[in-house]
Amino acid sequence: MNTELTDPRTGHPRGTAPVSREPEVAAAVAAARTALGTWSALTPKDRARRLDRLATLIEDSAAEYAARERAGTGRPDTETAGEIEQVADLFRFYATAARTRTAPAAGRLVTGHESWVRWEPMGVVGVIVPWNYPLMMAAWRCAPALAAGNTVVAKPAETTPDALELLAEHAAQTLGEGVLQSLPGDRRTGQLLVDSPVDMVAFTGSGRAGLDVAARAGTRRISLELGGNAPAVVLPDAPTDTYASLAEAATYNAGQSCAAPARVITLTENYESTVGRLTEAMGARLAGRDFGPLNNPDQVARYDALVASSSAKRVLAADIATPPGEEHGNWRAALVLADLPHDDPTVTEEVFGPLLTVQHADTVEAALGLANSVPQALAASVWTTDLGTGLDLAARLDAGEAWLNCHLVQTAELPHGGRGSSGHGTDLSTLALQEYQRPKTVTVRLMPGLRES
């Protein structure tokens, strides 16, 4: 069984990909279970060496990864090149992090006994990743899981199987057969993977799908990243580069980023100037030249429906610079919506497109209330030259990640994760290792004369 793949830049077919069902899922999980004994028994140093070789192979194959990312997402090389470097860096980071982890207290904590804590892998981890960052989201999940001693069966999105397939091939060469496998398919494939005897599920995707994963996983551990709807609080004394920076972040990957700025919130006194400056900055960002298309027809239909349902009195659109031969792709212009109610669908729902809404409030406290008024709580930013005010607002924003005078700035050392309907769990940083491990306390009674044989 195969599914037809479409080029999002042209709307034309670009090939097919297999759709895995019960036999393929069962075989992949069984292979991961077989590989688990050998992989988990390696010392952190030996796993690190293999993960480092995988990182080198990713770097050496950067052009092929970029071509596969472009085929599936339509994104320009200017966006994907840096991300491939980040993917290689993630595998190297976790290779080292797994060797330097800390543990809870150990020692003679109970009279006559010696105790310590072992961190053990969860086992076989089922990973399900979305289509917006096919390679990078896979690395966010797979790198810490592998470094912690787990084996992984990873399902890419139906429209973007390309890069993960190559990653699995390279993992087989460097880590060993069955340690990291790609399981192409559709939504039903993901459900079958969750229903299979994996020990843990790490899922990145929509809130509705995340609830289904949670119900199917039962008592097994899950890690969920379920999208965002990030506010950007722009105060009257915001830096002059605020508007260009927000426009660039809002259109990066055509706005198809869970942490992208979506809701600009100002004070009443700087509302009109912010609308004008954002319109100018977004107008300079052209789809087809500066950023790619929406990924697939379903996302196009969802995005168009949300925009059509908006009550915004001002709809300010940029131009589209479609390359020759790509006129029928999933291109959508950068858009600013202003003069809209606080309960507008484009405010309360994650739009996932190159769009910024602009709201205003009379006071800083009221602006903070608007920022925290939606159920999603993944990321947020504050823009002001008053450091004290900015730090205070960043601390009070309901978000797993907050930026001051920047947005979408991330690195392997810093954690990323959501709250509320944005899910739970941690990606990135050494904290992510704990997602994929379980502690075991070992206590030994010290007996006189007891010795090793």
XYZ file of C-alpha atoms in Angstrom:
453
model
C 0.000 0.000 0.000
C 1.396 3.377 -1.048
C 0.383 7.006 -0.720
C 0.994 9.666 -3.350
C 3.353 12.477 -2.375
C 2.812 16.034 -3.605
C 5.311 18.843 -4.111
C 3.945 21.744 -2.024
C 5.707 24.241 -4.292
C 3.885 23.136 -7.428
C 0.951 21.028 -6.314
C 2.176 18.272 -8.647
C 2.795 14.622 -7.714
C 6.388 13.852 -6.744
C 6.303 10.112 -6.110
C 4.909 7.659 -3.602
C 5.716 6.382 -0.123
C 4.721 3.141 1.597
C 1.960 3.119 4.206
C 2.808 0.798 7.080
C 0.137 -1.400 8.613
C 0.055 -4.134 11.281
C 2.774 -6.378 9.789
C 5.248 -3.537 9.261
C 4.570 -2.015 12.677
C 4.968 -5.363 14.416
C 8.207 -6.093 12.555
C 9.714 -2.692 13.385
C 8.856 -2.924 17.078
C 10.198 -6.470 17.240
C 13.461 -5.391 15.599
C 13.763 -2.514 18.073
C 13.157 -4.924 20.956
C 15.885 -7.223 19.644
C 18.339 -4.356 19.284
C 17.523 -2.961 22.731
C 19.613 -5.481 24.663
C 22.816 -4.670 22.805
C 22.249 -0.919 22.540
C 21.241 -0.367 26.164
C 24.162 -2.505 27.399
C 26.717 -0.185 25.794
C 28.485 2.208 28.096
C 27.553 5.882 27.687
C 30.998 6.387 26.155
C 30.435 3.748 23.495
C 26.958 5.049 22.655
C 28.440 8.538 22.468
C 31.047 7.422 19.945
C 28.369 5.932 17.703
C 26.109 8.960 17.998
C 29.069 11.166 17.134
C 29.663 9.108 13.988
C 26.011 9.582 13.080
C 26.392 13.351 13.534
C 29.398 13.340 11.204
C 27.476 11.364 8.590
C 24.624 13.891 8.787
C 27.083 16.720 8.205
C 28.742 14.905 5.316
C 25.320 14.287 3.746
C 23.929 17.783 4.364
C 23.132 18.375 0.692
C 21.067 15.191 0.457
C 19.202 15.982 3.662
C 18.484 19.491 2.356
C 17.139 18.096 -0.905
C 14.830 15.726 0.960
C 13.618 18.442 3.287
C 12.904 20.707 0.325
C 11.047 17.933 -1.508
C 8.705 17.353 1.407
C 8.239 20.865 2.753
C 9.035 23.195 -0.146
C 11.205 25.255 2.162
C 14.164 27.213 0.743
C 17.712 26.043 1.416
C 18.361 29.237 3.390
C 16.067 27.835 6.093
C 17.007 24.164 6.041
C 20.810 24.505 5.903
C 21.093 25.844 9.431
C 18.645 23.275 10.752
C 20.693 20.364 9.416
C 23.669 21.768 11.314
C 21.465 21.904 14.422
C 20.430 18.268 13.935
C 24.057 17.132 13.842
C 24.779 19.296 16.881
C 21.874 17.723 18.786
C 23.222 14.208 18.347
C 26.661 15.386 19.488
C 25.200 17.276 22.430
C 23.278 14.268 23.727
C 26.214 11.975 23.121
C 28.106 14.053 25.673
C 25.159 14.850 27.948
C 24.471 11.177 28.612
C 28.006 10.860 30.008
C 27.738 13.829 32.388
C 24.300 13.315 33.893
C 23.650 13.887 37.576
C 21.747 11.637 39.970
C 19.867 12.099 43.247
C 21.700 11.709 46.525
C 23.622 8.486 47.061
C 25.634 7.063 49.905
C 24.988 5.839 53.457
C 21.601 7.537 53.821
C 20.141 4.899 56.129
C 22.190 3.524 59.017
C 23.836 0.280 58.010
C 22.865 0.600 54.358
C 24.420 1.965 51.149
C 22.069 3.350 48.472
C 22.280 4.769 44.995
C 20.071 5.502 41.998
C 20.387 3.855 38.610
C 18.960 5.650 35.563
C 17.648 3.036 33.166
C 16.220 3.424 29.627
C 12.474 3.158 29.141
C 12.984 0.508 26.442
C 11.483 0.803 22.959
C 10.222 4.337 22.288
C 7.605 5.098 19.657
C 8.209 8.570 18.200
C 5.650 10.393 16.040
C 6.711 13.669 14.429
C 4.898 16.273 12.297
C 5.454 17.632 8.806
C 6.585 21.165 9.644
C 10.157 20.208 10.665
C 10.493 16.578 9.556
C 14.184 16.157 10.387
C 14.630 18.537 13.298
C 11.573 17.367 15.243
C 12.782 13.786 14.783
C 16.186 14.758 16.175
C 14.619 16.554 19.150
C 12.933 13.281 20.113
C 15.345 10.618 18.883
C 18.679 12.062 20.027
C 17.956 12.091 23.800
C 16.037 8.802 23.594
C 18.969 7.064 21.925
C 21.566 8.660 24.178
C 19.629 7.375 27.199
C 19.919 3.811 25.891
C 16.522 3.330 24.248
C 15.809 2.072 20.760
C 13.390 4.073 18.626
C 10.703 3.424 16.022
C 9.899 6.809 14.474
C 6.893 7.590 12.288
C 7.210 10.648 10.045
C 4.213 12.600 8.808
C 2.492 11.138 5.770
C 3.564 14.044 3.531
C 7.221 14.216 4.637
C 8.826 10.773 4.992
C 11.968 11.664 3.045
C 14.507 12.971 5.574
C 13.662 10.511 8.359
C 14.119 7.623 5.939
C 17.672 8.811 5.265
C 18.332 9.327 8.988
C 17.269 5.740 9.674
C 19.587 4.471 6.937
C 22.502 6.398 8.428
C 21.594 5.219 11.936
C 21.701 1.586 10.771
C 25.245 2.195 9.503
C 26.516 3.940 12.629
C 24.383 2.782 15.568
C 23.412 -0.711 14.489
C 20.447 -2.438 12.892
C 17.115 -1.826 14.579
C 18.336 0.939 16.893
C 16.539 3.730 15.001
C 13.945 2.837 12.382
C 11.620 4.880 10.192
C 8.025 3.699 9.894
C 6.345 5.622 7.045
C 2.587 5.870 6.922
C -0.541 7.814 7.750
C -2.529 8.596 10.882
C -3.617 4.979 11.210
C 0.052 3.942 11.197
C 0.677 6.221 14.152
C -2.272 4.737 16.015
C -0.963 1.240 15.374
C 2.451 2.255 16.685
C 0.941 3.639 19.897
C -1.180 0.493 20.273
C 1.875 -1.723 19.800
C 4.006 -2.959 22.750
C 6.305 0.074 22.850
C 7.350 1.204 26.325
C 6.892 4.925 25.771
C 5.436 7.325 23.188
C 6.863 10.733 22.295
C 4.426 12.712 20.150
C 4.608 16.121 18.500
C 1.468 17.282 16.702
C -2.046 18.621 17.136
C -3.964 18.751 20.381
C -6.707 16.459 19.104
C -4.213 13.816 18.010
C -2.350 14.209 21.287
C -5.487 13.378 23.263
C -5.909 10.243 21.161
C -2.298 9.252 21.859
C -2.811 9.774 25.588
C -5.956 7.619 25.593
C -4.261 4.814 23.666
C -1.043 4.900 25.697
C -2.824 4.221 28.977
C -0.363 3.968 31.872
C 2.718 4.085 29.663
C 4.820 7.226 29.748
C 4.067 9.830 27.101
C 5.738 13.091 26.142
C 3.472 15.517 24.282
C 4.222 18.732 22.412
C 0.851 19.870 21.086
C 1.351 23.228 19.459
C 1.275 26.843 20.504
C -0.256 30.239 19.897
C 2.546 32.501 20.992
C 1.910 36.080 22.125
C 4.393 38.864 21.488
C 3.860 41.758 23.907
C 5.128 44.918 22.186
C 5.411 47.921 24.509
C 5.725 51.567 23.355
C 9.498 51.587 23.998
C 10.153 48.446 21.941
C 13.483 48.364 20.052
C 13.384 49.665 16.498
C 14.132 46.236 15.033
C 11.112 44.662 16.775
C 8.826 44.687 13.755
C 11.278 43.243 11.246
C 12.267 40.588 13.784
C 8.646 39.582 14.406
C 7.883 39.507 10.688
C 10.849 37.255 10.023
C 9.928 34.904 12.869
C 6.241 34.839 11.874
C 7.026 33.871 8.285
C 9.892 31.471 8.937
C 8.727 28.122 7.542
C 5.590 30.018 6.407
C 4.639 30.421 10.045
C 4.301 26.659 10.453
C 6.130 26.587 13.766
C 4.550 25.861 17.136
C 6.634 28.555 18.802
C 6.260 31.225 16.090
C 4.856 34.609 17.148
C 1.153 34.677 16.327
C -0.589 37.267 18.525
C 0.970 40.722 18.794
C -0.354 42.574 21.838
C 0.311 46.278 22.342
C -0.833 49.089 24.565
C -3.515 51.355 23.127
C -1.006 54.170 22.798
C 1.280 52.253 20.422
C -1.375 50.188 18.658
C -1.625 52.189 15.431
C 2.117 52.612 15.070
C 2.612 48.873 15.645
C -0.002 47.968 13.015
C 1.703 50.274 10.540
C 5.227 49.035 11.218
C 4.203 45.378 11.190
C 2.338 45.867 7.925
C 5.482 47.356 6.404
C 7.707 44.601 7.796
C 5.372 41.769 6.763
C 4.954 43.401 3.357
C 8.687 43.025 2.805
C 8.453 39.236 3.350
C 7.390 37.589 0.108
C 6.156 34.016 -0.160
C 8.188 32.269 -2.835
C 11.204 34.487 -2.287
C 11.683 34.721 1.475
C 9.741 31.699 2.712
C 8.100 28.558 1.424
C 4.538 27.302 0.941
C 2.080 25.722 3.316
C 2.765 22.020 3.485
C -0.326 20.243 2.230
C -3.909 20.754 0.986
C -5.428 19.976 4.388
C -3.365 22.698 6.022
C -4.232 25.122 3.210
C -7.946 24.455 3.700
C -7.686 24.867 7.469
C -5.695 28.091 7.182
C -8.021 29.605 4.580
C -11.073 28.719 6.676
C -9.609 30.417 9.757
C -8.752 33.581 7.819
C -12.225 33.624 6.237
C -13.870 33.267 9.653
C -12.040 36.280 11.089
C -13.960 39.433 11.958
C -10.879 41.614 11.488
C -11.763 44.993 10.012
C -8.294 45.409 8.543
C -6.715 42.593 6.497
C -3.290 43.687 5.277
C -1.635 41.278 2.867
C 1.823 41.220 1.276
C 2.566 40.109 -2.263
C 3.531 36.649 -3.475
C 6.665 36.161 -5.581
C 5.922 32.749 -7.062
C 8.880 31.226 -8.915
C 8.222 30.217 -12.549
C 6.444 26.883 -12.758
C 5.279 27.009 -9.149
C 2.148 29.096 -9.577
C -0.132 26.289 -8.369
C 1.716 25.547 -5.131
C 0.425 26.091 -1.605
C 1.613 29.684 -1.417
C 0.002 32.112 1.010
C 0.977 35.740 1.496
C 2.195 37.221 4.756
C -0.833 38.698 6.490
C -1.618 41.151 9.301
C -5.103 41.179 10.867
C -6.057 44.207 12.962
C -9.181 45.625 14.608
C -10.521 42.229 15.617
C -12.319 40.962 18.746
C -10.406 39.185 21.472
C -12.333 35.972 20.814
C -11.657 35.972 17.073
C -10.839 32.442 15.800
C -7.475 33.654 14.538
C -6.679 34.702 18.107
C -7.987 31.722 20.057
C -6.799 28.980 17.699
C -3.323 28.109 16.456
C -3.324 29.421 12.888
C -0.043 27.827 11.747
C 0.545 30.145 8.823
C 2.319 33.430 7.877
C -0.105 35.580 9.853
C 0.039 38.026 12.762
C -2.982 39.332 14.641
C -2.671 42.650 16.507
C -4.605 43.399 19.703
C -4.316 46.197 22.238
C -4.995 46.858 25.916
C -4.991 50.017 28.012
C -2.477 48.834 30.610
C 0.484 46.509 30.863
C -1.492 44.284 33.233
C -4.339 44.041 30.752
C -1.883 43.221 27.954
C -0.454 40.426 30.097
C -3.988 39.161 30.646
C -4.562 38.987 26.890
C -1.267 37.176 26.430
C -2.298 34.532 28.966
C -5.927 34.307 27.819
C -5.673 31.321 25.460
C -5.328 27.649 26.451
C -2.058 27.146 24.576
C 1.062 27.948 26.602
C 4.206 27.019 24.720
C 6.191 30.168 23.936
C 5.972 33.961 24.218
C 8.046 37.098 23.859
C 8.248 40.628 25.273
C 9.623 43.638 23.420
C 10.794 46.629 25.463
C 14.000 48.509 26.213
C 13.034 48.631 29.915
C 14.908 45.577 31.196
C 13.111 45.465 34.536
C 9.645 45.535 32.970
C 10.670 43.026 30.349
C 12.042 40.530 32.847
C 8.971 40.913 35.058
C 6.612 40.200 32.155
C 8.721 37.281 30.920
C 8.437 35.736 34.396
C 4.652 36.153 34.480
C 3.875 34.939 30.969
C 2.245 31.510 31.016
C 4.650 29.754 28.661
C 7.306 27.088 28.755
C 9.728 29.381 26.934
C 9.858 33.188 26.983
C 12.082 35.577 25.047
C 12.931 39.232 25.640
C 13.568 41.332 22.502
C 13.935 38.208 20.360
C 11.853 35.214 19.284
C 12.578 31.642 18.144
C 16.110 31.726 19.586
C 16.885 28.158 20.667
C 19.892 25.970 21.358
C 20.481 22.400 22.466
C 21.428 23.497 26.001
C 18.069 25.159 26.787
C 14.813 23.247 27.447
C 11.644 23.664 25.395
C 8.226 22.437 26.437
C 4.607 23.369 26.835
C 1.963 23.901 29.472
C -1.817 23.662 29.381
C -3.197 22.441 26.058
C 0.305 22.725 24.566
C 1.148 19.444 26.266
C 3.817 18.418 28.724
C 7.332 17.099 28.650
C 10.704 18.544 27.760
C 12.604 18.750 24.505
C 16.233 19.896 24.322
C 18.757 20.309 27.166
C 19.970 17.676 29.598
C 16.496 17.711 31.157
C 15.160 15.884 28.105
C 17.202 12.812 29.036
C 14.892 12.280 31.996
C 11.935 12.007 29.597
C 13.407 8.772 28.286
C 14.757 7.242 31.514
C 13.342 5.840 34.728
C 15.117 5.821 38.100
C 15.704 2.689 40.126
C 16.824 2.934 43.733
C 19.230 0.209 44.878
C 19.798 -0.214 48.631
C 22.226 -2.701 50.126
C 22.335 -3.750 53.773
C 25.935 -3.720 54.942
C 26.656 -6.987 56.726
C 29.858 -7.696 58.667
C 31.995 -10.161 56.791
C 30.022 -9.840 53.537
C 32.365 -9.815 50.571
C 32.277 -10.322 46.817
C 32.920 -13.870 45.640
